Amino acid sequence: MKDPSKKISPPKLADQFLNWFCKKELVEEIEGDLFELYKDQLELRGWFRANLVYWYHVFHFLRPFALRGKRKQANSIIMYRSYLKTGIRNLKRQRLASFINVFGLATTIAISVVVYVLLERQFTLDQFHQEADRIYAIQSDIDWNGRDETWGKTPLLLGQVLLDEVPQIEEMTRVKVTSGIVRFDDKVFNERITFADPEYLSLFSFPLMYGESSALVSKSSVIISERLALKYFDDQEVVGEEVKLIIDGVSHLFQVAGVAHDFPDNASFSFDFLVNLDNLENIYGTKLAQWDDVRNESVFTFIELDGSANLNVLESSLDKHKAVSNEINQDWPIQKFRLEPLTSLARNAQFISEPYASGSTPQILMMFAIISALLLISACFNYINISVSMTQKRLNEIAVRKVVGGQRKQLVAQFMTENFLLCLIATIVGAVIGTYLFLPGVNAIFSGSNYAVNLLQDPYIMVFLFGLFLILGLVSGAYPALYISAFKPVDILKGKRQKAGNNRLSRFFLTIQFFLTFVAIVSGLLFTSINEFQSEKDWGYNQENILVVPVDNQEQADEMLKLAAQSPRILGSAGSQSQIGLSQNQGVVKLLDERMTVRSFTVGAGYLETLGVRLVTGRTFNKAFSTDVQHVIVNENFLKKSGMDPSAIEMTSIELDGENVTIIGVVEDFRFDDFFTPMTPALFRLNDNGYNYISFKTVSGGLTTTEQVVMNDWANLFPDSPYNGFFQEEVFDGFFESTGALNQIMQFVAFVAIVLSAMGLFGLASLMVMKKIKEYSIRKVLGAKGGHIVNLISKQFLILMGMALVLGIPLSYFLFDFMFEQIFPDSLDGLSSVPFLMAIILLGGVIFLTISSHIIQLLRMNPVKNLRLE
Amino acid sequence: MKGTQLGEFEELVLLIIGVLYPEAYGLNIRQEIITQTGRKVAIGAVHSALSRLQDKGFVKSELADATHERGGRRKRLFQITASGKRAMEKNHELRNSLFNQISDLALKGLNFGETN
């Protein structure tokens, strides 16, 4: 089992930490034990968990017996008790400041908890499969018209051949996912159908609730998910029931042989309707024993290796199989077969075309991590600001402590104790808010997600929080403690302490905070404008008032078109094989010596008119011309990319997928992808047979009533098929939903940033006013006007805000301009200035509102009272 | 002084050192505790108990040879001393004698003539 090529190295930092605090004579045996433990964990649960466990145990050695240094005397323990007591008293005395500190830190800690849970999910995806670290998915690296692409699929036969040939492969399963209609009694729905070798259930750890996983060997058995069982039978124990699977109009009978347990939250793939792979032969006519076109007959292939397998050797031995496949498919030759570990499959899913695992986008998560770190820093600044200014009130205490013999070390210890106490409260409060308030919030925003963490039982979150607590305590406490303890007692008592300098750092921090807040507000506003931008943007065709009904066969198509002709509400109708925004083919156009990939939409006559695609030159398809099947209509982007002359485009002949076709018209660019994807060349072809979709153009506002009519007719005509109609404008709903979720999060972040900086400002302002209260009082006594005092106070903060803006406006402009160019490649217009202006107004408003309470207080007070006190 | 008393967890560790003799060291003691009692203990807790037992003179220890298994670090093997054995026996006897003094009634409760 041992693999000498793999070097086992526990986290170095943890080792150094251990060496630092632990007694010399104990280190060796402890490290040895931890090392062994680490090795076990590494084999059992992967490096991420193993590292966490290692840290957890290192922290567990923070016990008196192992700690280095002289035995602590009882005296210092008593002193700590005194520090704690003073600390608690101080927190209580300065309620407002303590509240601001705790609240600010706790909110940001809560956000960190959420980010941690999101990241942890990302790193534990699919790790619940017991053999996860020995399972690999075979990927095909393809030469996609000169560009390298990785495909998640392999030729169908590869898996079987490998299993016979490579002894290190313990198990293998091939998977193909299609869709079909499942019917039980009068329940008819479209479902995801998974075809797989019977080893699927032993390779992956999807335990069954009822039934035997071995039943998958039988071709007529089906294993269904719990969700499906409830949907069709309202029950989970349904083994033995018979369901119909209808594909291409032919129905096949399957017997339920098992019901799977609800899938874990960190499963990046699962199944609903799982049947034996051999069924591909009788359902789709797939020839299971032939090497076939990688594009049309390809499957996901997973293998489980025994411990002795060498990946590099295995990968290179795969090379000999690509030739057979490439002979059949010369257009996109396979360069290499690659093994992707199951543990990283979901994370890399974004780089793979058609991956089996659905991964999320780590970039967005990284962005959240950065944001939460910035917010944490912001909260720390608040804390540092407030505690430094607060010492103003405690100068005498510090001086007296020093005069009666307190050492600087002890003063540092005292302030650090207070500081850690506050951080501890904040950490606990933050953990609770994060778990019970923010996580459910995240689940509500991302529909279908189920993030949760058990604070008291999950050791990893405890280590994380403890680490966060330590870092926060040190970062936020070190400066105030060192700064305060360095005061000279004589100077303080003489009242000679220099005033200059002590606010410079606070001002700097506040400026940085304003800057961060400004950026957060701008990003929140900009993301909000994305949705508006999308809906106002011209889609290049008419999305509104279009009802689309997918059909399975000619009969359904005919009936639907007949219905359209009868209904007065329907202005036009057309059939098509492809549907804009939903489905299309890839084609390759040969230009001179270059090849260009195009999206090819196969449509019936009248489709362009129904969908309102706008013609620039030439003509659209006409049923009357029989030669139109040899003709294509291209989009403007096609002309741009191919470099053809727009004026002489008509009747130009091009070679499409080896066939000569003639261009008869050009249409404006229309959106078949969302705005995140750049426009690509596309063309329409005519085919009036084999419609997959019927599109209806209805009178304005008649969409819902028309759908009702169509739905009723459908139910009467085709009880065996589900009605799957949708509105064309819904096609990108999923996309809007995801940007909407992002939106809400950015707005929330902006809100937290505003609140944090407002709190920091409020705390600082109240202390600044307090410090200068005598000055203001004297000014008032001497006849200063209210406006003068307002000026005095707000001026200093407005200067800070001005500096933040000077820094923030250009920086955030370039940042977001760059980001938006990446996100929306086709939009030429730059960022609008509106969000920036709004952010300036908002920030200024918040600053003014925050200090206005102090100003009002100052204006109302009786100056004599303040001066008389002494 | 409570110095010579044997705590509950200490006693458990001491017993397990005996069970594992002569191969008892930190990690396998922890493993044994987990498998035998189902308790979850951190390795730090075991080392802490071992250090206390050694301070009280109930166990003695020596460093074994370095092995590749542990990244070249030596392990410390523990062994029960005579006084450790006495302390264990004392505890065991005390427990047994107290248990034997419990009347049947207290253990079974009143069963009103039913036999079970």
XYZ file of N, CA and C in Angstrom, chain A residues 307-514:
624
model
N -4.285 0.631 -4.935
C -3.252 1.538 -4.449
C -1.975 1.527 -5.266
N -1.715 0.454 -6.000
C -0.404 0.306 -6.629
C -0.292 1.030 -7.959
N -1.381 1.579 -8.451
C -1.356 2.135 -9.804
C -0.523 3.411 -9.869
N 0.263 3.510 -10.904
C 1.008 4.746 -11.146
C 0.280 5.543 -12.223
N -0.157 6.743 -11.846
C -1.028 7.499 -12.740
C -0.368 7.841 -14.068
N 0.895 8.262 -14.001
C 1.567 8.678 -15.234
C 1.686 7.530 -16.213
N 2.061 6.376 -15.679
C 2.201 5.200 -16.537
C 0.849 4.860 -17.149
N -0.169 4.910 -16.310
C -1.498 4.560 -16.781
C -1.973 5.533 -17.857
N -1.736 6.826 -17.603
C -2.167 7.823 -18.584
C -1.494 7.611 -19.926
N -0.183 7.314 -19.882
C 0.493 7.147 -21.170
C 0.066 5.844 -21.850
N -0.331 4.869 -21.052
C -0.794 3.633 -21.692
C -2.160 3.836 -22.351
N -2.838 4.912 -21.949
C -4.139 5.202 -22.569
C -3.968 5.709 -23.998
N -2.751 6.227 -24.250
C -2.512 6.878 -25.537
C -2.824 5.994 -26.735
N -2.566 4.712 -26.573
C -2.713 3.873 -27.766
C -4.169 3.743 -28.205
N -5.081 4.113 -27.321
C -6.488 3.962 -27.690
C -7.041 5.151 -28.451
N -6.279 6.250 -28.435
C -6.861 7.422 -29.069
C -6.858 7.289 -30.594
N -5.878 6.501 -31.130
C -5.786 6.369 -32.578
C -7.067 5.768 -33.167
N -7.563 4.739 -32.512
C -8.765 4.068 -33.016
C -9.931 5.050 -33.079
N -10.018 5.816 -32.024
C -11.111 6.773 -31.948
C -10.928 7.908 -32.955
N -9.693 8.363 -33.096
C -9.445 9.485 -33.989
C -9.663 9.150 -35.459
N -9.517 7.874 -35.779
C -9.764 7.462 -37.143
C -11.206 7.744 -37.538
N -12.095 7.504 -36.582
C -13.509 7.702 -36.878
C -13.865 9.173 -36.821
N -13.267 9.859 -35.885
C -13.608 11.257 -35.717
C -12.397 12.124 -35.997
N -12.274 12.568 -37.245
C -11.059 13.289 -37.611
C -11.164 14.785 -37.352
N -12.374 15.270 -37.206
C -12.536 16.712 -37.037
C -11.974 17.216 -35.713
N -12.234 16.462 -34.669
C -11.762 16.888 -33.347
C -10.929 15.784 -32.725
N -9.699 15.662 -33.173
C -8.899 14.535 -32.696
C -8.582 14.643 -31.210
N -8.592 13.494 -30.560
C -8.227 13.440 -29.145
C -6.714 13.516 -29.039
N -6.221 14.456 -28.221
C -4.778 14.590 -28.032
C -4.287 13.624 -26.977
N -5.111 13.491 -25.961
C -4.632 12.749 -24.806
C -5.818 12.399 -23.924
N -5.758 11.219 -23.317
C -6.728 10.906 -22.265
C -6.083 11.255 -20.931
N -6.857 11.868 -20.072
C -6.307 12.323 -18.806
C -7.139 11.811 -17.653
N -6.508 11.572 -16.509
C -7.254 11.110 -15.344
C -7.469 12.284 -14.394
N -8.700 12.558 -14.117
C -9.011 13.640 -13.172
C -9.509 12.982 -11.885
N -8.859 13.279 -10.745
C -9.328 12.681 -9.491
C -10.754 13.133 -9.177
N -11.522 12.239 -8.614
C -12.900 12.585 -8.262
C -12.925 13.747 -7.276
N -11.895 13.797 -6.417
C -11.891 14.822 -5.374
C -11.762 16.230 -5.936
N -11.221 16.374 -7.144
C -11.101 17.729 -7.693
C -11.991 17.927 -8.915
N -12.779 16.910 -9.223
C -13.596 16.963 -10.441
C -14.560 18.152 -10.433
N -15.238 18.324 -9.305
C -16.241 19.395 -9.253
C -15.588 20.762 -9.306
N -14.421 20.878 -8.675
C -13.746 22.169 -8.657
C -13.259 22.558 -10.051
N -12.881 21.550 -10.829
C -12.374 21.844 -12.167
C -13.445 21.771 -13.239
N -14.683 21.554 -12.799
C -15.767 21.359 -13.769
C -15.886 22.535 -14.730
N -15.533 23.726 -14.266
C -15.701 24.898 -15.121
C -14.749 24.894 -16.309
N -13.665 24.108 -16.209
C -12.716 24.072 -17.314
C -13.007 22.933 -18.279
N -14.015 22.157 -17.960
C -14.309 20.973 -18.751
C -15.615 21.206 -19.489
N -15.630 20.897 -20.774
C -16.924 21.048 -21.417
C -17.720 19.771 -21.215
N -18.963 19.934 -20.876
C -19.859 18.851 -20.499
C -19.292 17.982 -19.377
N -19.060 18.558 -18.213
C -18.579 17.742 -17.098
C -19.723 16.952 -16.465
N -19.377 15.845 -15.822
C -20.431 15.092 -15.132
C -20.784 15.775 -13.816
N -19.761 16.258 -13.143
C -19.997 16.932 -11.868
C -20.339 18.391 -12.145
N -21.280 18.920 -11.403
C -21.581 20.335 -11.575
C -20.887 21.105 -10.473
N -19.903 21.857 -10.837
C -19.152 22.598 -9.827
C -19.654 24.017 -9.741
N -19.297 24.692 -8.679
C -19.636 26.100 -8.626
C -18.421 26.883 -9.107
N -18.483 28.192 -8.998
C -17.388 28.987 -9.520
C -16.503 29.467 -8.386
N -15.294 28.934 -8.293
C -14.388 29.314 -7.210
C -14.049 30.808 -7.252
N -14.112 31.422 -8.453
C -13.760 32.839 -8.516
C -14.688 33.667 -7.649
N -15.978 33.344 -7.716
C -16.938 34.095 -6.911
C -16.672 33.863 -5.427
N -16.356 32.613 -5.093
C -16.050 32.319 -3.696
C -14.808 33.072 -3.243
N -13.804 33.125 -4.111
C -12.584 33.848 -3.760
C -12.909 35.322 -3.532
N -13.813 35.831 -4.375
C -14.208 37.225 -4.216
C -14.845 37.428 -2.837
N -15.712 36.488 -2.452
C -16.333 36.596 -1.131
C -15.278 36.551 -0.036
N -14.307 35.669 -0.209
C -13.263 35.537 0.808
C -12.514 36.857 0.951
N -12.194 37.479 -0.186
C -11.470 38.753 -0.143
C -12.325 39.821 0.522
N -13.615 39.832 0.125
C -14.514 40.829 0.721
C -14.589 40.655 2.223
N -14.725 39.408 2.670
C -14.876 39.215 4.110
C -13.585 39.587 4.826
N -12.443 39.349 4.176
C -11.174 39.753 4.789
C -11.120 41.279 4.909
N -11.569 41.978 3.858
C -11.558 43.441 3.906
C -12.472 43.967 5.002
N -13.623 43.322 5.132
C -14.545 43.762 6.182
C -13.939 43.530 7.559
N -13.255 42.383 7.689
C -12.592 42.103 8.970
C -11.571 43.185 9.275
N -10.796 43.539 8.264
C -9.789 44.582 8.461
C -10.461 45.882 8.882
N -11.580 46.171 8.208
C -12.320 47.382 8.519
C -12.767 47.397 9.985
N -13.267 46.253 10.435
C -13.712 46.173 11.828
C -12.527 46.319 12.777
N -11.381 45.760 12.390
C -10.181 45.902 13.213
C -9.778 47.376 13.316
N -9.862 48.096 12.202
C -9.537 49.519 12.210
C -10.422 50.246 13.203
N -11.706 49.938 13.142
C -12.633 50.536 14.103
C -12.127 50.334 15.504
N -11.776 49.093 15.753
C -11.384 48.723 17.093
C -10.143 49.496 17.518
N -9.147 49.505 16.624
C -7.891 50.191 16.956
C -8.159 51.677 17.192
N -8.925 52.267 16.265
C -9.278 53.678 16.403
C -9.887 53.977 17.750
N -10.899 53.196 18.052
C -11.660 53.498 19.254
C -10.828 53.254 20.494
N -10.081 52.152 20.518
C -9.360 51.891 21.763
C -8.213 52.869 21.963
N -7.588 53.314 20.871
C -6.528 54.313 21.049
C -7.121 55.614 21.579
N -8.250 56.014 20.983
C -8.832 57.275 21.444
C -9.383 57.162 22.850
N -9.813 55.965 23.183
C -10.438 55.780 24.480
C -9.422 55.919 25.617
N -8.161 55.676 25.305
C -7.144 55.764 26.355
C -7.077 57.164 26.922
N -7.526 58.113 26.139
C -7.590 59.479 26.610
C -8.219 59.532 28.006
N -9.235 58.704 28.167
C -9.941 58.705 29.448
C -9.186 57.925 30.511
N -8.247 57.103 30.065
C -7.612 56.217 31.042
C -6.173 56.597 31.319
N -5.780 57.767 30.878
C -4.375 58.133 31.021
C -3.917 58.085 32.472
N -4.777 58.587 33.344
C -4.389 58.625 34.748
C -4.216 57.234 35.323
N -5.123 56.347 34.931
C -5.024 54.970 35.411
C -3.671 54.376 34.998
N -3.299 54.627 33.723
C -2.043 54.076 33.220
C -0.858 54.646 33.987
N -0.910 55.949 34.193
C 0.196 56.611 34.881
C 0.344 56.084 36.299
N -0.771 55.950 36.984
C -0.699 55.494 38.376
C -0.180 54.059 38.431
N -0.657 53.239 37.549
C -0.169 51.863 37.496
C 1.347 51.823 37.325
N 1.837 52.711 36.486
C 3.278 52.715 36.241
C 4.039 53.245 37.444
N 3.490 54.278 38.048
C 4.175 54.900 39.186
C 4.289 53.933 40.348
N 3.257 53.141 40.588
C 3.327 52.221 41.723
C 4.076 50.948 41.368
N 4.733 50.931 40.224
C 5.650 49.820 39.939
C 5.213 48.859 38.858
N 4.144 49.187 38.187
C 3.735 48.317 37.091
C 4.736 48.380 35.952
N 5.093 47.217 35.442
C 6.032 47.223 34.327
C 5.273 47.361 33.015
N 6.019 47.721 31.995
C 5.373 47.871 30.694
C 4.756 46.544 30.254
N 5.484 45.443 30.530
C 5.012 44.126 30.152
C 3.620 43.864 30.744
N 3.490 44.299 32.016
C 2.212 44.035 32.675
C 1.095 44.878 32.082
N 1.445 46.120 31.705
C 0.424 46.963 31.085
C -0.025 46.362 29.753
N 0.967 45.891 28.981
C 0.619 45.231 27.723
C -0.284 44.044 28.008
N 0.086 43.261 29.025
C -0.724 42.087 29.359
C -2.138 42.503 29.721
N -2.243 43.601 30.448
C -3.578 44.041 30.847
C -4.425 44.430 29.636
N -3.823 45.218 28.761
C -4.608 45.651 27.602
C -4.920 44.488 26.671
N -3.951 43.581 26.552
C -4.205 42.428 25.702
C -5.317 41.553 26.284
N -5.346 41.434 27.610
C -6.403 40.643 28.231
C -7.768 41.247 27.916
N -7.851 42.564 28.097
C -9.118 43.234 27.800
C -9.522 42.990 26.360
N -8.502 43.091 25.513
C -8.735 42.972 24.099
C -9.192 41.571 23.710
N -8.522 40.560 24.275
C -8.914 39.187 23.964
C -10.303 38.877 24.500
N -10.608 39.473 25.636
C -11.936 39.277 26.208
C -13.004 39.773 25.237
N -12.757 40.965 24.700
C -13.711 41.549 23.765
C -13.806 40.707 22.489
N -12.645 40.272 22.018
C -12.649 39.453 20.800
C -13.361 38.134 21.035
N -13.208 37.592 22.238
C -13.861 36.319 22.535
C -15.378 36.490 22.458
N -15.866 37.569 23.092
C -17.306 37.815 23.036
C -17.747 37.962 21.587
N -16.964 38.759 20.835
C -17.325 38.999 19.444
C -17.323 37.698 18.652
N -16.335 36.841 18.902
C -16.256 35.583 18.148
C -17.472 34.721 18.425
N -17.837 34.626 19.702
C -18.990 33.788 20.030
C -20.258 34.356 19.409
N -20.455 35.661 19.598
C -21.652 36.290 19.025
C -21.657 36.125 17.506
N -20.496 36.370 16.895
C -20.398 36.267 15.440
C -20.683 34.869 14.948
N -20.158 33.868 15.641
C -20.380 32.486 15.218
C -21.871 32.164 15.261
N -22.518 32.635 16.313
C -23.951 32.355 16.438
C -24.744 33.081 15.343
N -24.426 34.361 15.122
C -25.133 35.107 14.068
C -24.907 34.443 12.714
N -23.649 34.086 12.458
C -23.325 33.487 11.162
C -24.070 32.201 10.929
N -24.148 31.367 11.965
C -24.751 30.051 11.789
C -26.264 30.120 11.725
N -26.829 30.939 12.578
C -28.288 30.889 12.687
C -29.009 31.994 11.936
N -28.250 32.986 11.435
C -28.916 34.071 10.729
C -28.423 34.158 9.286
N -27.100 34.221 9.122
C -26.559 34.452 7.783
C -26.645 33.211 6.904
N -26.328 32.037 7.465
C -26.363 30.828 6.638
C -27.763 30.548 6.093
N -28.799 30.610 6.954
C -30.150 30.463 6.393
C -30.444 31.518 5.331
N -29.891 32.719 5.522
C -30.064 33.780 4.532
C -29.451 33.390 3.201
N -28.245 32.852 3.260
C -27.577 32.406 2.039
C -28.400 31.309 1.363
N -28.918 30.394 2.174
C -29.742 29.322 1.600
C -30.974 29.871 0.911
N -31.511 30.957 1.480
C -32.707 31.547 0.870
C -32.360 32.218 -0.449
N -31.159 32.805 -0.512
C -30.774 33.509 -1.738
C -30.467 32.527 -2.861
N -29.644 31.528 -2.556
C -29.340 30.521 -3.577
C -30.338 29.380 -3.426
N -31.348 29.399 -4.281
C -32.382 28.389 -4.106
C -31.773 27.004 -4.299
N -32.202 26.086 -3.451
C -31.728 24.713 -3.584
C -30.445 24.430 -2.824
N -29.832 25.456 -2.248
C -28.617 25.177 -1.494
C -29.004 24.868 -0.055
N -28.134 24.125 0.584
C -28.433 23.748 1.959
C -27.157 23.786 2.775
N -26.721 25.002 3.109
C -25.488 25.142 3.850
C -25.784 25.154 5.341
N -24.977 24.415 6.079
C -25.169 24.402 7.519
C -23.860 23.999 8.174
N -23.744 24.318 9.441
C -22.570 23.894 10.179
C -22.987 23.679 11.626
N -22.360 22.690 12.252
C -22.664 22.440 13.647
C -21.524 22.995 14.495
N -21.818 24.127 15.146
C -20.759 24.853 15.841
C -20.082 24.028 16.921
N -20.865 23.242 17.648
C -20.299 22.577 18.811
C -19.698 21.221 18.489
N -20.044 20.677 17.322
C -19.561 19.320 17.058
C -18.566 19.232 15.925
N -18.469 20.283 15.140
C -17.542 20.250 14.025
C -16.198 20.818 14.484
N -15.186 19.947 14.684
C -13.915 20.462 15.214
C -13.255 21.459 14.270
N -13.534 21.349 12.967
C -12.843 22.217 12.017
C -13.302 23.659 12.155
N -14.605 23.835 12.321
C -15.093 25.210 12.468
C -14.566 25.774 13.781
N -14.398 24.896 14.791
C -13.871 25.384 16.072
C -12.436 25.849 15.911
N -11.637 25.061 15.192
C -10.257 25.466 14.947
C -10.243 26.779 14.180
N -11.109 26.860 13.162
C -11.173 28.069 12.350
C -11.508 29.291 13.202
N -12.527 29.138 14.045
C -12.939 30.271 14.865
C -11.872 30.641 15.875
N -11.235 29.606 16.427
C -10.193 29.875 17.411
C -9.039 30.615 16.750
N -8.674 30.178 15.574
C -7.607 30.845 14.833
C -7.970 32.287 14.538
N -9.214 32.475 14.118
C -9.691 33.815 13.801
C -9.626 34.699 15.040
N -10.041 34.119 16.154
C -10.033 34.830 17.433
C -8.617 35.261 17.786
N -7.659 34.348 17.652
C -6.269 34.673 17.979
C -5.749 35.790 17.079
N -5.971 35.635 15.779
C -5.459 36.624 14.833
C -6.084 37.990 15.108
N -7.405 37.992 15.269
C -8.099 39.254 15.546
C -7.562 39.892 16.806
N -7.423 39.075 17.855
C -6.961 39.583 19.131
C -5.593 40.229 18.994
N -4.696 39.533 18.282
C -3.341 40.052 18.131
C -3.318 41.299 17.262
N -3.975 41.212 16.100
C -3.911 42.317 15.145
C -4.539 43.574 15.724
N -5.724 43.396 16.325
C -6.416 44.598 16.785
C -5.876 45.088 18.116
N -5.260 44.207 18.885
C -4.849 44.606 20.229
C -3.413 45.061 20.339
N -2.561 44.578 19.444
C -1.130 44.820 19.609
C -0.807 46.310 19.588
N -1.338 47.017 18.588
C -0.969 48.415 18.471
C -1.425 49.245 19.675
N -2.720 49.190 20.023
C -3.135 49.980 21.190
C -2.342 49.622 22.441
N -2.105 48.346 22.657
C -1.421 47.939 23.884
C -0.009 48.498 23.923
N 0.709 48.364 22.822
C 2.091 48.843 22.802
C 2.140 50.359 22.873
N 1.211 50.985 22.177
C 1.189 52.433 22.105
C 0.904 53.037 23.474
N -0.110 52.489 24.107
C -0.532 53.054 25.391
C 0.520 52.817 26.458
N 1.088 51.626 26.442
C 2.005 51.277 27.525
C 3.310 52.065 27.445
N 3.530 52.717 26.303
C 4.794 53.440 26.154
C 4.734 54.859 26.723
N 3.571 55.285 27.174
C 3.459 56.639 27.717
C 4.365 56.817 28.934
N 4.885 58.014 29.059
C 5.702 58.290 30.252
C 4.792 58.821 31.353
N 4.807 58.150 32.510
C 3.854 58.524 33.573
C 4.007 59.967 34.031
N 5.234 60.425 34.118
C 5.439 61.792 34.635
C 4.761 62.801 33.712
N 4.951 62.582 32.400
C 4.345 63.491 31.434
C 2.838 63.517 31.576
N 2.281 62.315 31.740
C 0.831 62.240 31.834
C 0.344 63.004 33.049
N 1.000 62.717 34.193
C 0.526 63.312 35.437
C 0.726 64.823 35.434
N 1.759 65.257 34.740
C 1.970 66.688 34.635
C 1.042 67.328 33.612
N 0.329 66.449 32.877
C -0.573 66.951 31.845
C 0.171 67.472 30.637
N 1.398 66.941 30.426
C 2.230 67.483 29.380
C 2.192 66.626 28.108
N 1.375 65.567 28.154
C 1.465 64.600 27.057
C 1.172 65.275 25.709
N 2.083 65.051 24.801
C 1.952 65.711 23.502
C 0.693 65.235 22.786
N -0.007 66.186 22.204
C -1.262 65.836 21.555
C -1.043 65.434 20.106
N 0.009 65.987 19.541
C 0.225 65.733 18.115
C 0.510 64.253 17.885
N 0.211 63.817 16.710
C 0.633 62.460 16.327
C -0.367 61.396 16.664
N -1.029 61.510 17.800
C -1.797 60.350 18.209
C -3.030 60.131 17.342
N -3.424 61.124 16.576
C -4.603 60.937 15.752
C -4.278 60.646 14.297
N -2.991 60.750 13.987
C -2.643 60.592 12.588
C -3.004 59.187 12.096
N -2.695 58.207 12.921
C -2.976 56.830 12.523
C -4.482 56.597 12.433
N -5.204 57.144 13.423
C -6.658 56.986 13.402
C -7.228 57.558 12.121
N -6.706 58.733 11.737
C -7.212 59.366 10.523
C -6.916 58.510 9.307
N -5.719 57.963 9.314
C -5.332 57.119 8.196
C -6.286 55.922 8.083
N -6.539 55.298 9.218
C -7.440 54.147 9.214
C -8.824 54.531 8.723
N -9.289 55.671 9.209
C -10.641 56.093 8.836
C -10.706 56.361 7.333
N -9.628 56.954 6.805
C -9.598 57.211 5.365
C -9.678 55.904 4.586
N -8.894 54.933 5.016
C -8.911 53.629 4.349
C -10.320 53.049 4.413
N -10.940 53.227 5.566
C -12.279 52.684 5.735
C -13.283 53.355 4.808
N -13.187 54.668 4.727
C -14.062 55.378 3.793
C -13.839 54.867 2.391
